[in-house]
Coordinates of N, CA, C and O in Angstrom, one line a residue:
X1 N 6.0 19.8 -0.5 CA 7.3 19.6 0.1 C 7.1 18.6 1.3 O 6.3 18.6 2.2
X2 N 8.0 17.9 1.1 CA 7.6 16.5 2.5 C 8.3 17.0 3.7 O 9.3 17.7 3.7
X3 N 7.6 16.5 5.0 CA 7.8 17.3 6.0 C 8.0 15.8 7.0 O 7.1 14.9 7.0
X4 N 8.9 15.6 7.5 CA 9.2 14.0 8.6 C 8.7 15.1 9.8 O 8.9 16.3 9.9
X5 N 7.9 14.1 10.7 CA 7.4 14.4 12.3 C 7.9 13.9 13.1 O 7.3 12.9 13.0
X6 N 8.9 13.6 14.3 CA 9.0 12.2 15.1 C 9.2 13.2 16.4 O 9.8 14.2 16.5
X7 N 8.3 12.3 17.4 CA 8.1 12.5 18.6 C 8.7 11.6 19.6 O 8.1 10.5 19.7
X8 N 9.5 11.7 20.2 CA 10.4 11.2 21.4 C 10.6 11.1 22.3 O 11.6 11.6 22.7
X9 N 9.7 10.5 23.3 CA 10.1 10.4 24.9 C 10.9 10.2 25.6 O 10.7 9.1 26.1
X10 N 11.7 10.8 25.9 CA 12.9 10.5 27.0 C 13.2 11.0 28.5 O 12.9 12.0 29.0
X11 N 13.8 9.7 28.9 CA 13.2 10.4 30.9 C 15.1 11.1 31.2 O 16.2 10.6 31.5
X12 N 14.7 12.2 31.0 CA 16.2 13.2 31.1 C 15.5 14.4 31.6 O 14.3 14.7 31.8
X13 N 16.8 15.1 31.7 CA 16.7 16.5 31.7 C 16.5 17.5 30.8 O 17.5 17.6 30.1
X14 N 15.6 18.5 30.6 CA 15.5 19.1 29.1 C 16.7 19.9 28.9 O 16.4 20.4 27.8
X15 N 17.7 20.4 29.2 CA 18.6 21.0 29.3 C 19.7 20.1 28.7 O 20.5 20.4 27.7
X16 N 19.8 18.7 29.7 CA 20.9 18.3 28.8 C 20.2 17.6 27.6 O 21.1 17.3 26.8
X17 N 18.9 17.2 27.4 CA 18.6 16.7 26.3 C 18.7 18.2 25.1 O 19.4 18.1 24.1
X18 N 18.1 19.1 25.5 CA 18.6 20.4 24.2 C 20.2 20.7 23.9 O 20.5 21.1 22.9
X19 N 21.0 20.3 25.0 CA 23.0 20.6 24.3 C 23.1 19.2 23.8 O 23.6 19.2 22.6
X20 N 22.9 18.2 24.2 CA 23.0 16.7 23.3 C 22.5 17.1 22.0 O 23.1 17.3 21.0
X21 N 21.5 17.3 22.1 CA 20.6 17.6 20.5 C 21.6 18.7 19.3 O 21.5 18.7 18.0
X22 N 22.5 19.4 20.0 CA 22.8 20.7 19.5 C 24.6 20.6 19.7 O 25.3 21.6 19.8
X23 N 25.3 19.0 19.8 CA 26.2 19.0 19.9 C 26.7 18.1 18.9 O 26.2 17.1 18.5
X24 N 28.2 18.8 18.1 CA 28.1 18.3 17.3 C 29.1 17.0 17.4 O 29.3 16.2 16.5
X25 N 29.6 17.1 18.3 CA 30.4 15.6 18.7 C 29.6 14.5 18.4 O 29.8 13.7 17.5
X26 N 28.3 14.6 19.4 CA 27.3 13.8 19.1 C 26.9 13.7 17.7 O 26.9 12.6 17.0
X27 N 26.6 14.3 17.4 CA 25.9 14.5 16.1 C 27.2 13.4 15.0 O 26.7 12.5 14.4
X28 N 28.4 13.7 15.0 CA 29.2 12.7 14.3 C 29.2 11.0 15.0 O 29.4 10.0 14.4
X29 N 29.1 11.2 16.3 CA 28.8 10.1 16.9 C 27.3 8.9 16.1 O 27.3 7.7 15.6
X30 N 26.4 9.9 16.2 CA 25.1 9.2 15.8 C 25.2 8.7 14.7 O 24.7 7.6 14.5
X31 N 25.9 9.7 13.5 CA 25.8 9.8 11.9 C 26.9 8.7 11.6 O 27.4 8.8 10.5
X32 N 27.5 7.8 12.5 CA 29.0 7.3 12.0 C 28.8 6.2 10.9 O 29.8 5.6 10.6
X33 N 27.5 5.8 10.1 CA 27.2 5.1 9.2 C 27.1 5.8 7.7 O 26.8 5.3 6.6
X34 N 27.6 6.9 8.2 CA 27.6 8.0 7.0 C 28.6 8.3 7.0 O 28.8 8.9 5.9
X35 N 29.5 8.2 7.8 CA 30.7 8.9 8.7 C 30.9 10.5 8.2 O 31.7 11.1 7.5
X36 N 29.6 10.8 8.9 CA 29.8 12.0 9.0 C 30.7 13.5 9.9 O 30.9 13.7 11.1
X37 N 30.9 14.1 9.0 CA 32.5 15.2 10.0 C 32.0 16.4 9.2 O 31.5 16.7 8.1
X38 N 32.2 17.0 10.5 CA 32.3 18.2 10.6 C 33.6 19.2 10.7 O 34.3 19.6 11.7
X39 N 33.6 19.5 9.1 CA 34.6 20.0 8.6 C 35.3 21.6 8.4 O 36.5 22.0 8.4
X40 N 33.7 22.5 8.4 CA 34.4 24.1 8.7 C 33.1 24.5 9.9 O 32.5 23.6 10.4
X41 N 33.0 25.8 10.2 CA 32.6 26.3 11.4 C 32.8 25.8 12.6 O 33.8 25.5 13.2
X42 N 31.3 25.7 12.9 CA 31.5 25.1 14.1 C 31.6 23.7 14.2 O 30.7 22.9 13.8
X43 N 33.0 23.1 14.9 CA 33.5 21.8 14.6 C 33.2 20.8 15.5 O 32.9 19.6 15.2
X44 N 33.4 21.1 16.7 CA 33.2 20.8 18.0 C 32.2 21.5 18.8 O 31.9 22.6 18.6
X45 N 31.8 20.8 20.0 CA 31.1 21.6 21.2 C 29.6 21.6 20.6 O 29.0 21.0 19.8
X46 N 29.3 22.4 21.3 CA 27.9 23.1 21.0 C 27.7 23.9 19.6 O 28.5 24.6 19.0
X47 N 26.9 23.6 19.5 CA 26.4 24.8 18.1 C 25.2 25.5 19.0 O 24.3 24.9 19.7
X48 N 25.3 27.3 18.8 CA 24.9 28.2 19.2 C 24.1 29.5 17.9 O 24.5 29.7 16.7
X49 N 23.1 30.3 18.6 CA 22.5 30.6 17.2 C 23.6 31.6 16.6 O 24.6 32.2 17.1
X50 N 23.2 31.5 15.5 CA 23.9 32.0 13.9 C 25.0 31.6 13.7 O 25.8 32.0 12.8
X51 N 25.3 30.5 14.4 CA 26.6 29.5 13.7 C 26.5 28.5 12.7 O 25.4 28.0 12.4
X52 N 27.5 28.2 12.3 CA 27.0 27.2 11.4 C 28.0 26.0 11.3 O 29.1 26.1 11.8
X53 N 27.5 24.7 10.5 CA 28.7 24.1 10.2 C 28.3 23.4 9.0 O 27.2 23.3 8.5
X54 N 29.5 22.7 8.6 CA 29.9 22.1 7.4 C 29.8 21.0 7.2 O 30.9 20.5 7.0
X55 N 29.0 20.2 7.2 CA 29.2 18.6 7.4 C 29.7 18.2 5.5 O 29.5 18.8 4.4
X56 N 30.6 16.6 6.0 CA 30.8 15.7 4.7 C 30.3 14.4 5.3 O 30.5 13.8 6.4
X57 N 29.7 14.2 4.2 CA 29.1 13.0 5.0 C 29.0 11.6 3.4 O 28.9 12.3 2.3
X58 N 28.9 10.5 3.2 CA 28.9 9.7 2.1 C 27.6 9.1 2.5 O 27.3 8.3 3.4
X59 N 26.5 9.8 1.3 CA 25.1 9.3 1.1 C 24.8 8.7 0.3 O 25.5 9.1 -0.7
X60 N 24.1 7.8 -0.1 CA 23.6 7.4 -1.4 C 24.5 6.5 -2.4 O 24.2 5.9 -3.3
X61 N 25.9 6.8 -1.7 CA 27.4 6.2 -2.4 C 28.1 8.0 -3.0 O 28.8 8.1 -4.0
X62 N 27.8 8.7 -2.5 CA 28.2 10.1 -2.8 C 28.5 10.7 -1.4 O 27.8 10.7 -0.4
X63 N 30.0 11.3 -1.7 CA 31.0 12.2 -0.4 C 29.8 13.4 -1.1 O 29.6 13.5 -2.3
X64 N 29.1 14.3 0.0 CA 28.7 15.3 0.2 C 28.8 16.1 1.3 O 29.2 15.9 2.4
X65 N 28.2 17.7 0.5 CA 28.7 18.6 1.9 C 27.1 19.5 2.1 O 26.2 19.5 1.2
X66 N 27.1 19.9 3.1 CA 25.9 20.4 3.7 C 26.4 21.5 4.8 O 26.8 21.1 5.9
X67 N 26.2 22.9 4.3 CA 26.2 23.9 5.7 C 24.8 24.2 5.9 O 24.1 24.5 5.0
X68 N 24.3 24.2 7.4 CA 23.7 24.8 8.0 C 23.7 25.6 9.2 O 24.5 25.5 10.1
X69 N 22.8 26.4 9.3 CA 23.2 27.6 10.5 C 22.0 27.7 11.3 O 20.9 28.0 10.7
X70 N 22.2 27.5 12.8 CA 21.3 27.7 13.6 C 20.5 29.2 13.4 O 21.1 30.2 13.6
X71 N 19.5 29.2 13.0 CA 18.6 30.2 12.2 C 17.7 31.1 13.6 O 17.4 32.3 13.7
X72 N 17.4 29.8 14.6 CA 16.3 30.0 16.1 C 16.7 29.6 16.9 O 17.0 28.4 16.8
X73 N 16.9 30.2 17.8 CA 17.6 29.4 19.1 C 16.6 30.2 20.6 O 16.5 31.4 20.8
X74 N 15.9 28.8 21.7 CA 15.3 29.1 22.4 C 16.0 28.6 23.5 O 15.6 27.5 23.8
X75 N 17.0 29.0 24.4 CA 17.5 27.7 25.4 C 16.3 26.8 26.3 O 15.4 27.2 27.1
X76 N 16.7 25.4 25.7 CA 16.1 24.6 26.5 C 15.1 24.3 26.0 O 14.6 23.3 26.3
X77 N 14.7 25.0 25.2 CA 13.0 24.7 24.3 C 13.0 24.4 22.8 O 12.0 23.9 22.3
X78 N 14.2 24.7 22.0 CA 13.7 25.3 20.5 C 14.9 25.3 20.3 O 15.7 25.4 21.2
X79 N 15.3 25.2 18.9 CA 16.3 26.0 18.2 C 16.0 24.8 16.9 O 15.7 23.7 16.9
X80 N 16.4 26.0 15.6 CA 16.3 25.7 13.9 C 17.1 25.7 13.9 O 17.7 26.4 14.7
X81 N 17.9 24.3 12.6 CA 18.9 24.5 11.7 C 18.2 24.5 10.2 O 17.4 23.6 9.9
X82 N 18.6 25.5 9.2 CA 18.2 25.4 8.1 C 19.7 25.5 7.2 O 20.7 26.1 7.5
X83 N 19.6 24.6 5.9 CA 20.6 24.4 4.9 C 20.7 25.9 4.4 O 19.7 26.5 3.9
X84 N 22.1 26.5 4.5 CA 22.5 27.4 4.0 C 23.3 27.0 2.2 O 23.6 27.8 1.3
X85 N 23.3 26.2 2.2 CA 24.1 25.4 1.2 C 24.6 24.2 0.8 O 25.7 24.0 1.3
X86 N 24.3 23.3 0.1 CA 24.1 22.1 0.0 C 23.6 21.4 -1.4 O 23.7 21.8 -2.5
X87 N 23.0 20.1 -0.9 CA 22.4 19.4 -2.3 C 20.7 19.4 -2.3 O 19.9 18.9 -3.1
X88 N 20.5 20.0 -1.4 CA 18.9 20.0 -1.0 C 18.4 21.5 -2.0 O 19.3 22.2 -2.3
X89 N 17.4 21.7 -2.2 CA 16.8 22.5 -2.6 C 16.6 23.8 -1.2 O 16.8 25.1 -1.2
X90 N 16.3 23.0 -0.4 CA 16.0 23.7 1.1 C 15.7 22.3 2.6 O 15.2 21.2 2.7
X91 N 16.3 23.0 3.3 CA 16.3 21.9 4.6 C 16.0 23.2 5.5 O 16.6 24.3 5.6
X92 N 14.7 22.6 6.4 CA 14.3 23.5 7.4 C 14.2 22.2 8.4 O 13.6 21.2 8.2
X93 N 15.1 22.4 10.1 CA 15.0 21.7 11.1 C 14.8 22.2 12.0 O 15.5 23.0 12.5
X94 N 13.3 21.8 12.8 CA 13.0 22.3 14.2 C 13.3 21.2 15.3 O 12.6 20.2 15.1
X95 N 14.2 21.4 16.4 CA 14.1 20.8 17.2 C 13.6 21.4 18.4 O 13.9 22.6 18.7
X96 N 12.5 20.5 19.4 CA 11.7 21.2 20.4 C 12.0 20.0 21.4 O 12.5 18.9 21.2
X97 N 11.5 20.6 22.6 CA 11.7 19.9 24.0 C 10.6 20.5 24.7 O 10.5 21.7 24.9
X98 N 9.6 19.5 25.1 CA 8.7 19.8 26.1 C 8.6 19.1 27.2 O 8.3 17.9 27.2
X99 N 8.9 19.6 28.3 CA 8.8 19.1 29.7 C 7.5 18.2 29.7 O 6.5 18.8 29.3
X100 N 7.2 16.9 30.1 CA 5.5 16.4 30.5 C 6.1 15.3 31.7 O 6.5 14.2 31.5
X101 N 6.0 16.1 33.1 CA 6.2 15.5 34.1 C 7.4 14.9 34.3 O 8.2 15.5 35.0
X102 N 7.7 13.8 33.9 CA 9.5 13.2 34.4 C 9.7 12.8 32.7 O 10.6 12.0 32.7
X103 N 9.4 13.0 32.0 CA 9.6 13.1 30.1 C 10.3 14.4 30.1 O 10.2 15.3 31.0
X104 N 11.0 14.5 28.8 CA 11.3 15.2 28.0 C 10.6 14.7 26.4 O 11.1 13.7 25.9
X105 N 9.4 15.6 25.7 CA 8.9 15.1 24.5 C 10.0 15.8 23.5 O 10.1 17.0 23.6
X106 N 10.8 15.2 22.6 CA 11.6 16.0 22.0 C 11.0 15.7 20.6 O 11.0 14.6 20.2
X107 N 10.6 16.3 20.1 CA 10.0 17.0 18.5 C 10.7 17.4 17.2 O 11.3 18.5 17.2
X108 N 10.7 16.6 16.1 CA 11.4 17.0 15.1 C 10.6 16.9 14.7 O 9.7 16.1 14.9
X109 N 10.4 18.5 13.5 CA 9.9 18.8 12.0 C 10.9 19.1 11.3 O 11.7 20.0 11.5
X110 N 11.0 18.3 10.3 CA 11.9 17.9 9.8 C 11.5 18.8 8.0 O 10.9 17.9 7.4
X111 N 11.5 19.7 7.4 CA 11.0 20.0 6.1 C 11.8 20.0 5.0 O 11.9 21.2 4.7
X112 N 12.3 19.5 4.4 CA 12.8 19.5 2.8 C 12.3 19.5 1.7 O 11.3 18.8 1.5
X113 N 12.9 20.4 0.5 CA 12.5 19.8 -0.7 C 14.0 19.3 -1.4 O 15.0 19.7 -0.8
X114 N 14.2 18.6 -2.4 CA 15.0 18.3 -3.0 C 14.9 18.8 -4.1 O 13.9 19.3 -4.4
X115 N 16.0 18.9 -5.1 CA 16.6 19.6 -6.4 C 15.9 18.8 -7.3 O 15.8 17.6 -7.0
X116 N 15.4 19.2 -8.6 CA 15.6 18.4 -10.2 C 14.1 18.9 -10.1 O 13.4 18.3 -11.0
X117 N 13.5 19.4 -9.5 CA 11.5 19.5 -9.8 C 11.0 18.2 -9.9 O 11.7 17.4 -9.4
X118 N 10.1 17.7 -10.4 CA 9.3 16.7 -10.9 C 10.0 15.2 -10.7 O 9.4 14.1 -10.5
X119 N 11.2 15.4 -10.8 CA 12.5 14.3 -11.1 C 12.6 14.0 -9.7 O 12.6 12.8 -9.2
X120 N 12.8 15.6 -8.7 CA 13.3 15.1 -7.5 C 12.2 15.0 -6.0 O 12.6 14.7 -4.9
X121 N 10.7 15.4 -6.3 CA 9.6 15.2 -6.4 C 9.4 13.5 -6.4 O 9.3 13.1 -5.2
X122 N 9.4 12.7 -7.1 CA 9.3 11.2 -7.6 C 10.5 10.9 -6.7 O 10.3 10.1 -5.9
X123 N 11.8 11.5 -6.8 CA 12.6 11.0 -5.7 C 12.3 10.3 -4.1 O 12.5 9.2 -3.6
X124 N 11.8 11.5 -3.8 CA 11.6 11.8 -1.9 C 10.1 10.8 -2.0 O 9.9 10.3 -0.9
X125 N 9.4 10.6 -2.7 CA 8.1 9.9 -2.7 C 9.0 8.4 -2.5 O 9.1 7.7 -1.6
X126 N 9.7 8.3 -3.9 CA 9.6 6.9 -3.5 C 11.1 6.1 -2.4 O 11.2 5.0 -1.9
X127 N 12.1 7.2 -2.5 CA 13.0 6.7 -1.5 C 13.5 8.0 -0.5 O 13.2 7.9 0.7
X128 N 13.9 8.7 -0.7 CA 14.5 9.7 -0.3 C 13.7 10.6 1.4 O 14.2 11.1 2.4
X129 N 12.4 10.4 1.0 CA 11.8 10.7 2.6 C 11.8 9.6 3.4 O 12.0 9.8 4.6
X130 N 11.7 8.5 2.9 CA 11.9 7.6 4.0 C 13.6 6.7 4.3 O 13.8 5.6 5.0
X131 N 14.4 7.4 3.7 CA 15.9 7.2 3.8 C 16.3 8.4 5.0 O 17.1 8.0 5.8
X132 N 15.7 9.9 5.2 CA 15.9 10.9 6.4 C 15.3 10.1 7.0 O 16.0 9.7 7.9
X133 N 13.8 9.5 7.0 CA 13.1 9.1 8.2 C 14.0 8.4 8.9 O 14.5 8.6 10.0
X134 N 14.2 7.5 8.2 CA 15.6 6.2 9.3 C 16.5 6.9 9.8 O 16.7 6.6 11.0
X135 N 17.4 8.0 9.1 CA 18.3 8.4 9.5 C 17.4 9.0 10.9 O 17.4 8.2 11.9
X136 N 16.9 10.0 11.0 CA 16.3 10.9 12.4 C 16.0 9.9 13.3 O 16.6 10.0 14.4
X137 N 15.3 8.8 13.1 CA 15.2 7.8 14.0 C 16.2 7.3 15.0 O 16.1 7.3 16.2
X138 N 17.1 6.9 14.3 CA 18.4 6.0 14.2 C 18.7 7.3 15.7 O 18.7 7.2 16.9
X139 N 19.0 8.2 14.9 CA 19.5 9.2 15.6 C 18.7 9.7 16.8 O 19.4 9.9 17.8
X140 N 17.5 9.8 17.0 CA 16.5 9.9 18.1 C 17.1 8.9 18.9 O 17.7 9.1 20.0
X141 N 16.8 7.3 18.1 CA 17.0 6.5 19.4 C 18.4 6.6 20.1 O 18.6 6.2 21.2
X142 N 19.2 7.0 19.4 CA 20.7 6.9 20.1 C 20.4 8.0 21.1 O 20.3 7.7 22.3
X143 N 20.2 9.2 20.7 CA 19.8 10.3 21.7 C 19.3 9.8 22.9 O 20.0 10.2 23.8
X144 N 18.4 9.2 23.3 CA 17.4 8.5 23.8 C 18.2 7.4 24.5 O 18.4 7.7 25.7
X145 N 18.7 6.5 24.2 CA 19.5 5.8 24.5 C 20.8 6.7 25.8 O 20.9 6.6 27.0
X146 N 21.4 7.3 25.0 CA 22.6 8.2 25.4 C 22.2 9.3 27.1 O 22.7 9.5 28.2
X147 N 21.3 9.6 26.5 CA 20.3 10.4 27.5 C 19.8 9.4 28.9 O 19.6 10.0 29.9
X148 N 19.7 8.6 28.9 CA 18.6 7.5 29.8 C 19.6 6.8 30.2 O 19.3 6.2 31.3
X149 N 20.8 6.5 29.6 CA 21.7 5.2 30.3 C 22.7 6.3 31.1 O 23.3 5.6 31.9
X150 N 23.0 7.3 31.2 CA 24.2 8.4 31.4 C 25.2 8.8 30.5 O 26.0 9.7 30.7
X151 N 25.4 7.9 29.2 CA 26.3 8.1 28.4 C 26.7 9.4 27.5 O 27.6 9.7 26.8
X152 N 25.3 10.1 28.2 CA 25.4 11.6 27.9 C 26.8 12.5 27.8 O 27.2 13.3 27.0
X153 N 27.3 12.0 29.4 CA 28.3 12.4 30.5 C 29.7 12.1 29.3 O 30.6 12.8 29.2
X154 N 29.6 10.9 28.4 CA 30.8 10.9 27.6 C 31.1 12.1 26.9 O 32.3 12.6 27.1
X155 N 30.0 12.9 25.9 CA 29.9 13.9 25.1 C 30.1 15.2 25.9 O 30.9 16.0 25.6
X156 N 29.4 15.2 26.8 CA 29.1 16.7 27.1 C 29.7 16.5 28.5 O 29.8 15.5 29.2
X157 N 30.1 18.1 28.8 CA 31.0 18.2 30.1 C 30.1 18.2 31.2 O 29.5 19.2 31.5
X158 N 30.0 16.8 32.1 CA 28.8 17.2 32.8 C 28.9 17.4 34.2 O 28.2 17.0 35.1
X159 N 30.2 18.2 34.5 CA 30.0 18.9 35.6 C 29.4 20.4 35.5 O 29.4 21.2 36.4
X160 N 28.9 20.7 34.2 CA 27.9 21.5 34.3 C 26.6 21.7 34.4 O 25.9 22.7 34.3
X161 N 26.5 20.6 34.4 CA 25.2 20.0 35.2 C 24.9 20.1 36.7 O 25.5 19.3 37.4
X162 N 24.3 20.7 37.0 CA 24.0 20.5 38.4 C 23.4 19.9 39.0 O 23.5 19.8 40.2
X163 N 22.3 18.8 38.1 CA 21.2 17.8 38.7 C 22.1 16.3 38.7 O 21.6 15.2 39.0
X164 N 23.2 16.4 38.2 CA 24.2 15.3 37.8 C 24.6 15.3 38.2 O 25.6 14.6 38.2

């Protein structure tokens, strides 16, 4: 089963780097090359554990849908999204945040398998793992980006921030 790693340094706050990470405003913001929306549960705001949402998003030249439901949730450190239903076989997402002095290391393990066995196997080898990789990246860097310039403050309500 192919498993994407990407490690991220970002000079923020781990607090607002974990509600960025877990917001799904953002999250349609980043994906807008997919133009991805979030269509049932949770639509807006934060995603919190055992919620879920519904994304449609056009991959590959295919409108698809994908729910997943925050499975782990650690404030400020941790929290899983795993595919509850979809075109994947299985989607397991850990996102982590570790403090290292004026860093935030933010951590994706990223685990899928894809559908069809052997068929969809030969898939993810020769395009499909490295079609998520770009995507997480893309997405990292905007994070990263968003995080470090203040543009955070557009998404998220940041008078609840107190170091801001």
């Amino acid at each position: 089963m192919p498993v994407i790693e990407l490690e991220t340094h970002i000079h923020a706050e781990r607090n607002i780097c974990f509600d960025l990470a877990r917001s799904i405003d953002f999250h349609m913001l980043s994906t807008a090359d997919t133009n991805e929306k979030a269509i049932a549960g949770c639509t807006t705001g934060l995603i919190g554990l055992n919620e879920f949402v519904t994304w449609e998003a056009k991959h590959l030249g295919i409108t698809q849908h994908l729910t997943s439901r925050i499975t782990q949730f650690e404030t400020n450190k941790h929290f899983r999204d795993e595919q509850i239903k979809g075109p994947f076989k299985k989607i397991v997402h850990d996102h982590r945040f570790i403090r290292d002095n004026e860093f935030v290391i933010m951590r994706d393990n990223f685990e899928f398998e894809a559908p069809l066995g052997w068929l969809g196997k030969f898939f993810c080898k020769i395009y499909l793992t490295g079609y998520l990789r770009r995507l997480l990246t893309v997405r990292n860097q905007m994070m990263k980006e968003y995080l470090e310039t203040g543009k955070w403050k557009m998404v998220l309500d940041h008078h609840s921030y107190s170091s801001n």
